C-alpha atoms as one frame of an Amber mdcrd trajectory, in Angstrom:
protein
  93.180  26.635  84.255  94.405  27.245  80.775  96.929  24.824  79.112  98.830
  25.436  75.944  98.629  23.283  72.958 101.459  23.085  70.392 100.302  23.537
  66.917 101.920  23.431  63.283 100.759  24.788  60.057 101.694  22.691  56.965
 101.652  24.665  53.710 101.787  28.457  54.080 100.064  29.781  51.155  97.117
  32.143  51.497  95.167  29.672  53.722  98.175  28.872  55.834  98.193  32.420
  56.711  94.456  32.591  57.500  94.861  29.765  59.856  97.911  31.178  61.585
  96.113  34.572  61.937  93.012  32.553  63.401  95.212  30.936  65.926  96.693
  34.299  67.020  93.127  35.922  67.303  91.249  33.100  69.001  91.708  33.881
  72.675  90.923  37.691  71.958  87.458  36.476  70.902  87.079  33.550  73.181
  88.878  34.286  76.339  87.053  31.186  78.194  89.049  28.639  76.059  90.894
  26.273  78.309  93.660  25.603  75.368  95.829  28.448  74.227  97.438  27.670
  70.728 101.159  28.027  70.644 102.710  28.402  67.240 105.548  25.603  67.091
 106.300  24.972  63.563 105.469  26.155  59.879 106.230  23.629  57.251 106.551
  24.912  53.757 108.710  23.541  50.882 108.815  26.965  48.863 112.377  28.360
  49.889 111.924  31.348  52.359 108.490  31.102  52.857 108.526  29.282  56.051
 111.102  31.741  57.488 109.037  34.810  56.537 106.150  33.121  58.400 108.189
  32.608  61.389 109.363  36.146  61.417 105.961  37.455  61.183 104.069  35.236
  63.322 106.546  34.050  65.800 106.668  30.328  64.983 109.532  28.650  67.075
 110.803  26.645  64.187 110.446  26.088  60.482 110.969  23.110  58.182 110.538
  22.378  54.469 109.605  18.696  55.113 106.217  18.331  56.750 107.335  14.736
  57.923 109.297  16.595  60.602 106.046  17.705  62.089 104.926  14.163  62.335
 107.957  13.280  64.398 107.872  16.424  66.777 106.535  15.678  70.266 105.966
  19.290  70.981 103.178  19.297  68.218  99.701  18.103  69.275  97.596  19.620
  66.501  98.305  20.599  62.969  96.584  22.700  60.401  96.814  21.181  56.873
  96.611  23.796  54.293  98.854  22.230  51.759  97.764  21.540  48.142  94.730
  19.225  47.869  96.814  16.212  46.517  98.674  16.007  49.846  95.807  16.158
  52.060  95.229  12.330  52.394  98.827  11.556  52.860  99.508  14.350  55.551
  95.992  13.942  57.195  96.509  10.106  57.850 100.271  10.544  58.711  99.415
  13.189  61.266  96.355  11.290  62.783  98.361   8.146  63.140 101.009  10.051
  65.054  98.219  11.210  67.427  97.953  14.685  66.387  94.691  16.446  66.144
  93.862  17.950  62.545  92.390  20.945  61.171  92.327  20.157  57.624  91.234
  22.230  54.583  88.519  21.172  52.125  88.417  19.052  49.940  90.147  16.518
  51.992  91.958  14.977  49.193  90.937  14.448  45.497  88.062  11.835  46.158
  85.674  10.399  48.744  88.006   7.407  49.239  90.779  10.012  50.204  88.315
  11.813  52.628  87.193   8.367  54.094  90.813   7.463  54.729  91.647  10.426
  56.682  88.271  10.046  58.547  89.090   6.480  59.364  92.730   7.474  60.649
  91.191  10.141  62.883  88.543   7.623  64.162  90.979   5.018  64.959  93.651
   7.365  66.654  90.865   8.862  68.766  91.818  12.308  67.742  89.735  15.353
  66.737  89.304  16.327  63.014  87.950  19.613  62.069  87.373  20.572  58.321
  87.430  23.950  56.577  83.727  24.501  55.598  83.907  28.046  56.843  80.635
  29.283  55.106  78.485  27.225  57.523  80.246  29.184  60.286  78.398  32.458
  59.298  75.903  33.426  61.931  73.423  34.417  59.272  73.839  30.698  57.859
  73.296  29.158  61.440  70.427  31.578  61.878  68.984  30.331  58.597  69.479
  26.565  59.545  67.639  27.145  62.787  64.751  29.088  60.793  64.484  26.033
  58.479  64.564  23.435  61.310  61.830  25.353  63.181  59.290  25.130  60.460
  58.802  28.743  59.933  58.958  28.622  56.299  57.082  25.402  56.184  58.237
  22.182  54.521  61.267  22.959  52.283  60.554  22.343  48.711  63.634  23.489
  46.749  66.996  25.265  47.149  69.311  27.086  44.947  73.146  27.413  45.780
  75.397  29.470  43.851  79.278  29.742  44.042  80.404  32.151  41.219  83.988
  33.543  41.419  86.589  35.137  38.903  89.631  33.968  40.413  90.437  31.932
  37.394  88.772  34.208  34.793  92.001  35.782  33.468  93.532  34.140  30.454
  97.038  34.655  32.053  96.342  32.893  35.121  99.298  30.534  35.624  98.857
  26.723  35.055  99.475  25.751  38.547  98.701  22.548  40.361  94.966  23.592
  40.734  94.360  22.983  36.968  95.934  19.328  37.050  93.643  16.422  37.461
  96.490  14.398  39.420  97.183  17.177  41.902  94.126  19.537  41.809  91.529
  16.900  41.685  88.121  17.932  40.037  88.799  21.674  39.779  85.857  23.681
  40.824  84.069  20.931  42.031  86.569  20.370  44.900  87.386  23.924  45.290
  83.741  25.688  45.292  81.157  23.045  44.863  82.443  21.388  47.786  81.509
  24.203  49.999  77.923  24.249  47.916  77.427  20.389  48.873  78.192  21.081
  52.557  75.864  23.993  52.687  73.165  21.993  51.217  73.378  19.100  53.406
  73.794  21.472  56.478  70.741  23.276  55.893  68.428  20.590  54.192  69.960
  17.284  55.286  71.486  14.426  53.101  71.654  14.462  49.318  70.386  11.147
  47.770  71.111  11.453  44.152  72.114  14.313  41.487  72.780  14.730  38.076
  75.584  17.254  36.702  77.167  18.909  33.675  80.645  20.236  33.732  82.756
  22.212  31.369  86.279  23.793  30.740  85.989  27.228  29.216  89.707  28.072
  29.336  91.438  24.932  27.846  95.061  26.146  28.095  97.185  28.276  30.442
 100.860  29.238  30.635 103.145  27.281  32.857 104.654  29.217  35.792 108.644
  29.829  35.726 108.851  29.900  39.510 106.993  29.214  42.767 103.559  30.673
  43.015 101.082  31.817  45.681  97.365  32.157  45.487  96.215  32.703  41.946
  99.373  34.041  40.037  99.681  35.117  36.486 101.944  33.945  33.778 102.290
  35.146  30.270 104.645  34.075  27.537 105.379  30.816  28.934 104.738  27.227
  27.424 101.046  26.523  27.165  99.552  23.514  28.869  96.114  21.998  29.052
  93.739  22.634  31.879  92.633  19.222  32.795  89.876  19.600  35.439  86.659
  21.760  35.442  85.933  25.330  35.431  82.117  25.006  35.740  79.589  22.743
  37.079  75.796  22.817  37.107  73.762  20.135  39.259  70.302  18.969  40.168
  70.136  17.594  43.558  67.470  15.142  45.233  67.409  15.188  49.084  66.293
  12.422  51.387  63.432  14.984  52.721  61.872  15.016  49.097  63.194  18.633
  48.476  64.959  19.316  45.280  67.936  21.844  44.445  70.073  23.446  42.093
  73.806  23.967  42.509  75.912  25.840  40.174  79.717  26.889  40.612  82.145
  28.441  38.371  85.757  29.762  38.672  85.877  31.942  35.539  82.797  33.951
  35.947  83.997  37.430  34.709  82.263  40.142  36.598  81.456  37.931  39.694
  83.510  38.288  42.853  82.771  35.664  45.476  79.081  35.610  44.615  78.158
  32.947  47.004  74.634  32.194  48.492  71.515  30.261  48.631  67.748  30.670
  48.518  65.622  28.129  50.444  62.240  27.865  49.596  59.417  26.288  51.642
  55.537  25.891  51.735  55.101  29.053  53.672  58.010  31.253  53.107  61.679
  31.457  52.188  65.251  32.519  53.405  67.921  34.142  51.244  71.504  34.621
  52.107  74.455  36.423  50.008  78.014  35.938  51.347  78.808  39.517  49.939
  76.245  40.698  52.562  77.403  38.229  55.054  75.510  39.595  58.065  72.187
  39.924  56.486  69.233  37.340  55.858  66.252  37.915  53.588  63.307  36.332
  55.180  59.778  35.738  53.931  57.342  34.123  56.381  53.529  34.411  57.161
  50.386  33.359  55.896  50.042  35.461  52.748  51.741  33.150  50.296  51.168
  35.252  47.140  52.812  38.428  47.302  54.284  37.786  50.591  56.976  40.347
  51.576  60.613  39.803  52.187  62.132  41.342  55.325  65.910  42.207  55.756
  67.070  40.785  59.046  70.519  41.898  60.388  71.959  39.179  62.419  73.164
  39.925  66.143  74.393  38.667  69.250  71.677  36.088  69.427  72.726  34.460
  66.186  75.590  31.805  65.995  79.011  33.093  67.388  78.186  36.932  66.411
  78.571  37.807  70.181  82.078  36.873  70.348  82.912  39.560  67.689  80.447
  42.509  67.739  78.096  43.864  70.487  75.100  44.759  68.281  73.250  43.708
  65.108  74.438  45.344  61.744  77.925  45.613  63.017  80.001  43.776  60.245
  81.830  40.329  60.502  84.185  39.289  57.861  85.774  36.207  56.157  88.590
  35.862  58.451  86.053  35.903  61.515  84.656  32.605  60.070  88.118  31.068
  60.230  88.516  32.303  63.988  85.106  30.499  64.807  86.617  27.516  63.024
  89.787  27.645  65.022  87.773  27.981  68.261  85.404  25.118  67.510  88.680
  22.937  66.701  90.381  23.873  69.924  87.164  23.469  71.878  86.839  19.912
  70.273  90.333  18.942  71.428  89.863  20.387  74.836  86.555  18.648  75.435
  87.113  15.332  73.533  83.865  15.994  71.553  83.543  17.286  68.013  82.222
  20.849  67.561  81.831  22.321  63.887  82.400  20.578  60.742  83.972  17.064
  61.012  85.628  14.544  58.674  82.204  12.785  58.478  80.839  16.001  56.917
  83.734  16.025  54.491  83.119  12.293  53.312  79.378  13.366  52.689  80.669
  16.183  50.571  83.367  14.206  48.751  80.673  11.433  47.831  78.329  14.168
  46.245  81.454  15.657  44.191  82.261  11.938  43.123  78.567  11.555  42.046
  78.868  14.851  40.114  81.888  13.554  38.224  80.248  10.219  37.480  77.110
  11.988  36.266  78.825  14.585  34.140  80.631  11.522  32.261  77.689   9.333
  31.938  74.843  11.739  31.330  72.848   9.849  33.761  71.503  10.532  37.400
  73.935   9.280  40.006  73.377   8.020  43.584  75.424   9.906  46.364  76.482
   6.920  48.239  78.787   7.448  51.363  81.231   4.447  51.718  80.346   3.156
  48.345
């Protein structure tokens, strides 16, 4: 038996569109799902944007006020894809209204914000899925299994990189992303949040770290109208960039492993250069998001001069079989969000979490807070969840 689940999308920028497309596709890839998402409402404050979304995707209704979604009994689940500074308020309100939430990272601006949403979800007994999409890549899941199996020995160290040029242009508009009050910790919350989640997902808990941050483009022009994505503005009034363009960080894990995490949003010449290299006492595993369906694996007993083999992930890895019939057929970014939608809907249907949860968001946010403290003090900082 298949039931419908009334869903709403709050915030219809690029990520709101990605969530909506994932809802539209999820049953194509997962016909066994017992819940079919029904697009009930899209909430977006920018005039005309919600109406355009409804016309394209078939939402039954629109609103400019997300609070109407809280009060709507037709809606049982909500995608929260609004700007970061609204995540805590919207997430808590939706959970307290008994609605399941699929919320984008970072969940608020601080670990306290993420914890408040996690507490609301737990108290309401609803499901909460978080948009750590890179962990959904079949190659990442294969790497995690490889590491856990001991095939590369005891993990000694990891390097995680997240370099992008989305904010590299000097005419990039001074949107909410660059304000401390609304955008939080800049590249820490935007990119390094994925890095801390991948680090913990692959290697376990981070116990302490030391970080350095920088702002490389200190001023930008204020936009004259509504913006979407990473819009440009020139000739307008200049204002200060208040949050970080860059972070580098040394990590210590509970396992004893060490790590390096580096993220930058103004890296000219880098387009979504995200990936990791995990080294162990007997081998290593390498992943590059730009070659999302490949793994570099070194394993054996040679140690010195040990070769690296390229492995193409296939139907036996993660959720690959839901998208392609054989290895080396490509999957893309949007497919990762379809996997996320599937795990969210499965969580709701079964009453058991699948995929990244609010607990994962709290751990990631605690690491980001520690980075900010370390960068300010110049000292090592403990990653204390709940502190």
